Amino acid sequence: MNSLDKNEHKPVRPWTIYAIHHSHTDIGYTERQERIEQYHVDFIRQALKISEAAHRGERPEWKSFRWTCETFWAVERFLEEASAEEKEAFQQAVARGNIELSGTYLNMTELPDFDLLLRNHGKAQQYAKSFGHRIDSAMTADINGYSWGYAASLLQNNIEHLFSCIHTHHGMYPLGRKQTPFWWETPDGGKLLVWNGEHYMFGNELGFCPDALGKYIIKDEIQHF
């Protein structure tokens, strides 16, 4: 056996894939707005039932289940319909870390002004504070553009990290690369840590959602050097 043959038997280092289990919030694009609203309420209810069953030991195979509420708008809609028992169970699931809250309200374009952003970004944090919890991260999906005050608004609401799931049909990814961290510096010198991630539907390509179809562009005609 020569030296090349020996290399064939070296153990391969395993890869770790980090995925955020959530449902993308897209209002009125695929369905009527009132239907989308009810879908998201039901998504949270399903996630809560799974979390509760795992926590009670009824389904120990679900112990590792984690769910992220991509936007606080969906949480608002859930809380409007939830019973007192569901509200309490939801807070406990958040406190345990089985359900995560994002510091964003909706996936918005760069059109909202700073005052609107500040009010909306404060809603999730105010709710978390009501039961002794704190949110330090936010996520967005399907939107590549943010207004100049977006980062400052998150920082003023004690959000330290932003995870962006890109949309590749038009905007592509900033800095010419994806899967890239960078500091977003605000006009007043604040810094928001941003992770420029994959397409928000990439989990379908990995087979996490059986029979789901993902189709999108992974590169454009622009060459980055």
PDB file of N, CA, C and O in Angstrom, residues 6 21 31 49 51 59 89 107 118 145 199:
ATOM      1  N   LYS A   6      -3.070   5.003   1.734  1.00  0.00           N
ATOM      2  CA  LYS A   6      -3.296   5.205   3.160  1.00  0.00           C
ATOM      3  C   LYS A   6      -4.297   6.345   3.407  1.00  0.00           C
ATOM      4  O   LYS A   6      -5.102   6.296   4.324  1.00  0.00           O
ATOM      5  N   HIS A  21     -35.652  26.002  12.424  1.00  0.00           N
ATOM      6  CA  HIS A  21     -36.958  25.399  12.145  1.00  0.00           C
ATOM      7  C   HIS A  21     -38.029  26.473  12.346  1.00  0.00           C
ATOM      8  O   HIS A  21     -38.292  26.916  13.462  1.00  0.00           O
ATOM      9  N   GLU A  31     -51.716  33.219  -0.399  1.00  0.00           N
ATOM     10  CA  GLU A  31     -53.106  33.010   0.017  1.00  0.00           C
ATOM     11  C   GLU A  31     -53.685  34.343   0.466  1.00  0.00           C
ATOM     12  O   GLU A  31     -52.973  35.327   0.624  1.00  0.00           O
ATOM     13  N   LYS A  49     -47.845  22.183  21.025  1.00  0.00           N
ATOM     14  CA  LYS A  49     -48.283  20.835  21.413  1.00  0.00           C
ATOM     15  C   LYS A  49     -47.128  19.848  21.385  1.00  0.00           C
ATOM     16  O   LYS A  49     -47.005  18.996  22.275  1.00  0.00           O
ATOM     17  N   SER A  51     -43.926  20.621  21.749  1.00  0.00           N
ATOM     18  CA  SER A  51     -43.049  20.991  22.859  1.00  0.00           C
ATOM     19  C   SER A  51     -43.585  20.485  24.189  1.00  0.00           C
ATOM     20  O   SER A  51     -42.831  19.958  25.023  1.00  0.00           O
ATOM     21  N   ARG A  59     -43.644  12.070  24.665  1.00  0.00           N
ATOM     22  CA  ARG A  59     -42.959  11.753  23.415  1.00  0.00           C
ATOM     23  C   ARG A  59     -41.470  12.098  23.569  1.00  0.00           C
ATOM     24  O   ARG A  59     -41.007  13.142  23.129  1.00  0.00           O
ATOM     25  N   ALA A  89     -48.522  28.157  28.733  1.00  0.00           N
ATOM     26  CA  ALA A  89     -47.672  27.102  28.176  1.00  0.00           C
ATOM     27  C   ALA A  89     -46.680  27.669  27.168  1.00  0.00           C
ATOM     28  O   ALA A  89     -45.524  27.246  27.104  1.00  0.00           O
ATOM     29  N   ASN A 107     -41.394  40.678   7.871  1.00  0.00           N
ATOM     30  CA  ASN A 107     -40.359  40.824   6.848  1.00  0.00           C
ATOM     31  C   ASN A 107     -40.735  42.011   5.964  1.00  0.00           C
ATOM     32  O   ASN A 107     -41.574  41.904   5.084  1.00  0.00           O
ATOM     33  N   LEU A 118     -38.774  51.378  15.043  1.00  0.00           N
ATOM     34  CA  LEU A 118     -38.515  51.380  16.481  1.00  0.00           C
ATOM     35  C   LEU A 118     -39.713  50.828  17.252  1.00  0.00           C
ATOM     36  O   LEU A 118     -39.556  50.044  18.195  1.00  0.00           O
ATOM     37  N   GLY A 145     -33.241  44.051   1.323  1.00  0.00           N
ATOM     38  CA  GLY A 145     -33.031  45.471   1.543  1.00  0.00           C
ATOM     39  C   GLY A 145     -33.510  45.918   2.910  1.00  0.00           C
ATOM     40  O   GLY A 145     -34.575  45.527   3.371  1.00  0.00           O
ATOM     41  N   HIS A 199     -30.439  30.796   1.251  1.00  0.00           N
ATOM     42  CA  HIS A 199     -31.821  31.060   0.868  1.00  0.00           C
ATOM     43  C   HIS A 199     -32.764  30.502   1.938  1.00  0.00           C
ATOM     44  O   HIS A 199     -32.511  29.448   2.513  1.00  0.00           O
TER      45      HIS A 199
END
